[in-house]
Structure formats: structure tokens, C-alpha cells
């Protein structure tokens, strides 16, 4: 059976949260998905391969094994929308990002609550435990929430998405010094980019980012076109395309880490 969550502990202040790279679906849930849903197309493909360069930073990695169609680990568990007035998907999605239904039998309220307890909570228990461990060791933690999405999705945003979409919940989820360092490093990269645009940070960034306690959270949403051979099945990773993206991500992460360390050293 696919693991709900896999934790790879690291000794540094950096934590990677990967809530959406999973493709596993328990058999009883898979039986209720329609043909479109069984494609699990709205996956954050190849997150571990994309972020393999970051091994030199010795991060902790918290990675989901199940598809977001089982339950979305980056949504408010109460069901409240993260983007009121804008199209999005729910705690348990009923459609693809493009609006196509994914269920032959949609889950009812009781089933959604069951999935929240069985599949949502273990991921967040693990993530919270790692944040506490890292903060205890260093006095602070930098949580980097890893995401990717199709570059064109008219239901969610107009036109073509920038390659890099950095989110800090409009500055609320990390210290301003860290946000400034990360956005300045991003501005130096030869790719399209935006900070706190359409994607300001999901529930993970908003819930765990508490700069006043030393926990700084940044979400990075990446256009799949920047590192896949094609934004279509079989969703193949393209190492050549990914190389320039990885260099850009490395520069941004390093700048954020340096700023976080400097901020920690300056504390009385």
C-alpha cells in the first residue's frame, strides 16, 4: 500500500513540504473515480527529481504518497476557501483544475471527514513534528512548500502562468527580510516570475508560517512547462529543461536560508 506520508529528516533549518506529488489512491476510493479522475492529472509531478539539487542543503523532506484527489493536504480542513470569489478546488476535489467532474459517486460529508482523519491528519502531524524538531535544533525553521501546475488553466487564471510563483500570504508567512531576499534573488533569474500573484500560498503556508515564533514559510508554485517534456501524459521529467530552473530555485532558496540565518543571529 502507498505510504500516506514519508519523512526524510535532515539536520539543516530547511524543510521541504511536498503535499501533491503522490499518485496513490486506495482501491475503495479509486473505484469511485470516473475515467477522467483516474488519470490523476492534477499532480505536482516529479517533485523529488526537481528538488534533487537541494540535497546539499540537507533539508528535511515531508512528502505525500496519495493523490490530491483522495484529499488535498493544502486546503483548510474546515472547508473554508483559500481564495474567496476565485475558482479553486475543495478539500476533497470534485473536479479537475479545468472543471471536469472526477467522480462517478462523489464523497459525502461522512466520507470527507473519514478521509480528513485517516489521510489528512497524518501528513500534518508529521509536518508539525518536523517543524518542532527543526526549530528546537536551530531556533527557527524555513518551510518551503513545493508545488507545480499546468501553465495554462483558464478556469484558475488568465493567460500563461509565470514560471515561478512565490507566495508568502502577502508577507504574513515569513519575516520581511527573508521575503525580500527571496524575491530579490528571484528577480535576478532569467525566467518569468511573480511574488504573491495568483498563488499567495495555500493552507500549509498560511497555517504554519508564524514568523513571530521563528517559523518562516514560503510557497513556490512552478509552471510544469519549465521542467516536463510535455504538459500531458506521460508527464515525463526533462532534465535538460529542468537544469536552468533548478539553478534559479537554488539561488532563491540559498538567499532565503542566508537571510533566515542572519535574522536568527541578530536576535537579542
Tab-separated table of C-alpha atoms in Angstrom:
chain	number	residue	atom	x	y	z
A	1	UNK	CA	0.000	0.000	0.000
A	2	UNK	CA	1.193	3.527	-0.797
A	3	UNK	CA	2.522	5.390	2.230
A	4	UNK	CA	0.369	8.305	3.364
A	5	UNK	CA	3.458	10.310	4.243
A	6	UNK	CA	7.201	9.758	4.030
A	7	UNK	CA	9.575	11.765	6.209
A	8	UNK	CA	13.262	12.140	5.405
A	9	UNK	CA	14.821	14.026	8.339
A	10	UNK	CA	17.685	16.415	7.705
A	11	UNK	CA	19.981	18.395	10.004
A	12	UNK	CA	19.516	21.846	8.461
A	13	UNK	CA	16.868	24.543	9.163
A	14	UNK	CA	15.274	23.878	5.739
A	15	UNK	CA	12.082	21.800	5.442
A	16	UNK	CA	10.513	20.832	2.125
A	17	UNK	CA	6.788	20.126	2.248
A	18	UNK	CA	5.578	18.159	-0.791
A	19	UNK	CA	1.819	17.673	-0.386
A	20	UNK	CA	0.847	16.926	-4.002
A	21	UNK	CA	3.366	14.652	-5.803
A	22	UNK	CA	1.551	11.468	-4.782
A	23	UNK	CA	-0.284	9.265	-7.271
A	24	UNK	CA	-1.582	6.589	-4.884
A	25	UNK	CA	-5.314	6.034	-4.489
A	26	UNK	CA	-6.758	3.432	-2.092
A	27	UNK	CA	-8.786	0.804	-4.021
A	28	UNK	CA	-12.146	1.727	-2.471
A	29	UNK	CA	-11.667	5.376	-3.474
A	30	UNK	CA	-10.270	4.516	-6.906
A	31	UNK	CA	-13.461	2.593	-7.674
A	32	UNK	CA	-15.485	5.801	-7.284
A	33	UNK	CA	-13.335	7.870	-9.652
A	34	UNK	CA	-14.560	8.238	-13.219
A	35	UNK	CA	-12.305	7.772	-16.245
A	36	UNK	CA	-11.066	11.367	-16.074
A	37	UNK	CA	-10.459	11.168	-12.350
A	38	UNK	CA	-8.386	8.018	-12.708
A	39	UNK	CA	-5.863	9.994	-14.775
A	40	UNK	CA	-4.975	11.950	-11.577
A	41	UNK	CA	-3.743	14.674	-13.901
A	42	UNK	CA	-3.535	17.477	-11.317
A	43	UNK	CA	-0.421	16.022	-9.713
A	44	UNK	CA	2.685	18.028	-8.802
A	45	UNK	CA	4.821	15.787	-10.973
A	46	UNK	CA	8.410	14.738	-10.117
A	47	UNK	CA	8.947	16.952	-7.071
A	48	UNK	CA	11.774	14.798	-5.687
A	49	UNK	CA	13.598	14.823	-9.033
A	50	UNK	CA	13.130	18.554	-9.457
A	51	UNK	CA	14.460	19.347	-5.980
A	52	UNK	CA	17.254	16.748	-6.034
A	53	UNK	CA	19.776	19.591	-6.349
A	54	UNK	CA	18.854	20.728	-2.834
A	55	UNK	CA	20.420	17.692	-1.167
A	56	UNK	CA	23.443	19.880	-0.489
A	57	UNK	CA	21.293	21.941	1.891
A	58	UNK	CA	20.491	18.774	3.877
A	59	UNK	CA	16.764	19.519	4.140
A	60	UNK	CA	14.054	17.611	5.891
A	61	UNK	CA	11.508	16.353	3.358
A	62	UNK	CA	7.877	15.606	4.192
A	63	UNK	CA	6.254	14.005	1.144
A	64	UNK	CA	2.721	12.760	0.498
A	65	UNK	CA	2.201	9.435	-1.251
A	66	UNK	CA	-1.501	9.734	-2.046
A	67	UNK	CA	-3.101	11.761	-4.826
A	68	UNK	CA	-4.676	15.106	-4.009
A	69	UNK	CA	-7.898	13.582	-5.382
A	70	UNK	CA	-8.052	11.484	-2.195
A	71	UNK	CA	-7.809	14.664	-0.107
A	72	UNK	CA	-5.993	17.938	-0.686
A	73	UNK	CA	-3.393	18.413	2.036
A	74	UNK	CA	-3.038	22.104	1.153
A	75	UNK	CA	-6.640	23.102	1.828
A	76	UNK	CA	-8.206	24.367	5.037
A	77	UNK	CA	-9.549	21.233	6.773
A	78	UNK	CA	-12.661	23.185	7.780
A	79	UNK	CA	-13.520	23.522	4.088
A	80	UNK	CA	-13.193	27.318	4.005
A	81	UNK	CA	-11.987	28.603	0.611
A	82	UNK	CA	-8.448	29.977	0.496
A	83	UNK	CA	-9.351	32.264	-2.400
A	84	UNK	CA	-12.890	33.615	-1.845
A	85	UNK	CA	-14.518	34.670	-5.085
A	86	UNK	CA	-11.985	32.801	-7.230
A	87	UNK	CA	-12.181	29.338	-8.741
A	88	UNK	CA	-10.319	26.686	-6.787
A	89	UNK	CA	-10.722	23.055	-5.724
A	90	UNK	CA	-12.053	21.765	-2.432
A	91	UNK	CA	-10.622	19.805	0.493
A	92	UNK	CA	-11.739	16.729	-1.437
A	93	UNK	CA	-11.807	17.898	-5.060
A	94	UNK	CA	-14.950	17.284	-7.079
A	95	UNK	CA	-13.406	18.360	-10.397
A	96	UNK	CA	-10.081	18.729	-12.166
A	97	UNK	CA	-8.486	22.162	-12.226
A	98	UNK	CA	-10.171	22.603	-15.594
A	99	UNK	CA	-13.604	21.908	-14.087
A	100	UNK	CA	-14.204	18.368	-15.360
A	101	UNK	CA	-16.021	16.076	-12.850
A	102	UNK	CA	-13.782	13.312	-11.437
A	103	UNK	CA	-16.241	11.076	-9.519
A	104	UNK	CA	-18.894	8.588	-10.501
A	105	UNK	CA	-20.011	8.725	-6.849
A	106	UNK	CA	-18.848	11.924	-5.143
A	107	UNK	CA	-17.853	11.538	-1.477
A	108	UNK	CA	-20.451	12.623	1.072
A	109	UNK	CA	-19.825	14.596	4.263
A	110	UNK	CA	-19.106	11.485	6.334
A	111	UNK	CA	-16.586	10.187	3.783
A	112	UNK	CA	-14.820	13.554	3.621
A	113	UNK	CA	-14.499	13.565	7.408
A	114	UNK	CA	-13.153	9.995	7.329
A	115	UNK	CA	-10.502	10.998	4.799
A	116	UNK	CA	-9.594	14.033	6.861
A	117	UNK	CA	-8.884	11.825	9.868
A	118	UNK	CA	-7.233	8.921	8.028
A	119	UNK	CA	-5.265	10.701	5.279
A	120	UNK	CA	-5.062	14.445	6.005
A	121	UNK	CA	-4.147	14.369	9.680
A	122	UNK	CA	-1.120	12.016	9.459
A	123	UNK	CA	0.618	14.293	6.957
A	124	UNK	CA	0.104	17.331	9.128
A	125	UNK	CA	1.067	15.513	12.307
A	126	UNK	CA	4.349	14.571	10.610
A	127	UNK	CA	4.946	18.065	9.229
A	128	UNK	CA	4.202	19.742	12.565
A	129	UNK	CA	6.547	17.332	14.344
A	130	UNK	CA	9.396	18.073	11.920
A	131	UNK	CA	8.879	21.817	12.204
A	132	UNK	CA	9.054	21.499	16.005
A	133	UNK	CA	12.183	19.341	15.797
A	134	UNK	CA	13.991	21.664	13.416
A	135	UNK	CA	13.015	24.756	15.379
A	136	UNK	CA	14.231	23.149	18.606
A	137	UNK	CA	17.590	22.421	16.982
A	138	UNK	CA	18.145	25.792	15.304
A	139	UNK	CA	15.808	28.264	16.957
A	140	UNK	CA	13.996	28.749	13.652
A	141	UNK	CA	12.811	26.850	10.575
A	142	UNK	CA	12.394	27.714	6.902
A	143	UNK	CA	9.443	25.817	5.437
A	144	UNK	CA	9.479	25.668	1.630
A	145	UNK	CA	6.179	24.357	0.251
A	146	UNK	CA	6.798	22.727	-3.147
A	147	UNK	CA	4.145	22.878	-5.888
A	148	UNK	CA	3.676	22.797	-9.653
A	149	UNK	CA	0.739	23.226	-12.017
A	150	UNK	CA	-0.121	23.348	-15.709
A	151	UNK	CA	0.993	26.633	-17.230
A	152	UNK	CA	-2.403	27.208	-18.848
A	153	UNK	CA	-5.578	26.669	-16.830
A	154	UNK	CA	-8.281	29.147	-17.885
A	155	UNK	CA	-10.594	28.252	-15.011
A	156	UNK	CA	-7.941	29.231	-12.459
A	157	UNK	CA	-6.060	32.106	-14.112
A	158	UNK	CA	-5.938	34.030	-17.415
A	159	UNK	CA	-3.202	33.557	-19.959
A	160	UNK	CA	0.006	31.675	-19.219
A	161	UNK	CA	1.289	31.326	-15.667
A	162	UNK	CA	4.770	32.698	-14.907
A	163	UNK	CA	7.411	30.020	-14.404
A	164	UNK	CA	7.982	30.929	-10.743
A	165	UNK	CA	5.167	31.973	-8.415
A	166	UNK	CA	6.436	32.770	-4.931
A	167	UNK	CA	3.868	33.144	-2.162
A	168	UNK	CA	4.156	34.398	1.405
A	169	UNK	CA	0.464	35.104	2.064
A	170	UNK	CA	1.223	38.712	1.111
A	171	UNK	CA	4.094	38.889	3.584
A	172	UNK	CA	2.354	37.299	6.568
A	173	UNK	CA	4.026	33.879	6.497
A	174	UNK	CA	7.701	34.852	6.809
A	175	UNK	CA	9.863	37.691	8.069
A	176	UNK	CA	10.123	40.650	5.667
A	177	UNK	CA	13.900	40.236	5.480
A	178	UNK	CA	13.502	36.665	4.221
A	179	UNK	CA	10.792	37.598	1.730
A	180	UNK	CA	12.923	40.481	0.439
A	181	UNK	CA	15.981	38.251	-0.004
A	182	UNK	CA	13.999	35.539	-1.798
A	183	UNK	CA	12.188	37.938	-4.142
A	184	UNK	CA	15.410	39.814	-4.935
A	185	UNK	CA	17.144	36.541	-5.807
A	186	UNK	CA	14.150	35.506	-7.904
A	187	UNK	CA	14.219	38.837	-9.759
A	188	UNK	CA	17.767	38.043	-10.907
A	189	UNK	CA	16.704	34.787	-12.580
A	190	UNK	CA	16.109	34.650	-16.357
A	191	UNK	CA	12.560	33.271	-16.047
A	192	UNK	CA	9.086	34.766	-15.813
A	193	UNK	CA	8.088	35.300	-12.201
A	194	UNK	CA	5.736	36.915	-9.716
A	195	UNK	CA	5.521	37.237	-5.952
A	196	UNK	CA	2.111	36.931	-4.271
A	197	UNK	CA	0.258	36.862	-7.560
A	198	UNK	CA	-2.493	34.319	-8.270
A	199	UNK	CA	-0.895	31.885	-5.799
A	200	UNK	CA	-0.141	33.604	-2.493
A	201	UNK	CA	0.306	30.390	-0.536
A	202	UNK	CA	-2.113	27.631	0.367
A	203	UNK	CA	-3.194	26.382	3.772
A	204	UNK	CA	0.227	24.953	4.622
A	205	UNK	CA	1.981	28.285	4.099
A	206	UNK	CA	-0.741	30.210	5.913
A	207	UNK	CA	-1.152	27.760	8.794
A	208	UNK	CA	2.485	27.036	9.621
A	209	UNK	CA	4.090	30.339	8.669
A	210	UNK	CA	4.457	32.131	12.009
A	211	UNK	CA	7.475	34.433	11.687
A	212	UNK	CA	6.936	35.810	15.179
A	213	UNK	CA	7.731	32.315	16.511
A	214	UNK	CA	10.672	31.692	14.169
A	215	UNK	CA	8.798	29.568	11.608
A	216	UNK	CA	9.045	31.136	8.147
A	217	UNK	CA	7.020	29.658	5.276
A	218	UNK	CA	7.301	30.250	1.536
A	219	UNK	CA	5.270	28.549	-1.187
A	220	UNK	CA	6.747	28.086	-4.640
A	221	UNK	CA	4.300	27.233	-7.428
A	222	UNK	CA	6.084	26.293	-10.661
A	223	UNK	CA	4.722	26.013	-14.189
A	224	UNK	CA	5.054	22.396	-15.316
A	225	UNK	CA	6.205	23.581	-18.738
A	226	UNK	CA	9.518	24.590	-17.136
A	227	UNK	CA	10.630	21.041	-16.387
A	228	UNK	CA	8.396	18.493	-18.152
A	229	UNK	CA	8.920	17.273	-21.692
A	230	UNK	CA	5.219	17.986	-22.253
A	231	UNK	CA	2.301	19.024	-20.043
A	232	UNK	CA	0.444	15.841	-20.921
A	233	UNK	CA	0.727	12.094	-20.236
A	234	UNK	CA	3.128	10.518	-19.503
A	235	UNK	CA	4.242	13.722	-17.741
A	236	UNK	CA	7.935	12.958	-18.334
A	237	UNK	CA	10.657	14.810	-16.449
A	238	UNK	CA	13.069	16.644	-18.784
A	239	UNK	CA	16.486	17.006	-17.076
A	240	UNK	CA	17.765	19.434	-19.695
A	241	UNK	CA	14.839	21.819	-19.301
A	242	UNK	CA	14.911	21.394	-15.537
A	243	UNK	CA	18.579	22.374	-15.186
A	244	UNK	CA	18.077	26.127	-15.600
A	245	UNK	CA	15.020	26.015	-13.341
A	246	UNK	CA	16.996	24.168	-10.680
A	247	UNK	CA	19.725	26.800	-10.810
A	248	UNK	CA	17.117	29.512	-10.258
A	249	UNK	CA	15.496	27.655	-7.377
A	250	UNK	CA	18.875	27.039	-5.774
A	251	UNK	CA	19.695	30.747	-5.817
A	252	UNK	CA	16.351	31.672	-4.266
A	253	UNK	CA	16.497	29.017	-1.554
A	254	UNK	CA	20.067	29.920	-0.689
A	255	UNK	CA	19.154	33.596	-0.382
A	256	UNK	CA	16.216	32.768	1.878
A	257	UNK	CA	18.372	30.491	4.049
A	258	UNK	CA	21.091	33.117	4.368
A	259	UNK	CA	18.549	35.767	5.340
A	260	UNK	CA	16.963	33.454	7.906
A	261	UNK	CA	20.344	32.655	9.459
A	262	UNK	CA	21.291	36.337	9.575
A	263	UNK	CA	17.977	37.188	11.194
A	264	UNK	CA	18.482	34.486	13.810
A	265	UNK	CA	21.989	35.723	14.623
A	266	UNK	CA	20.661	39.253	15.127
A	267	UNK	CA	18.102	38.239	17.723
A	268	UNK	CA	18.909	39.508	21.255
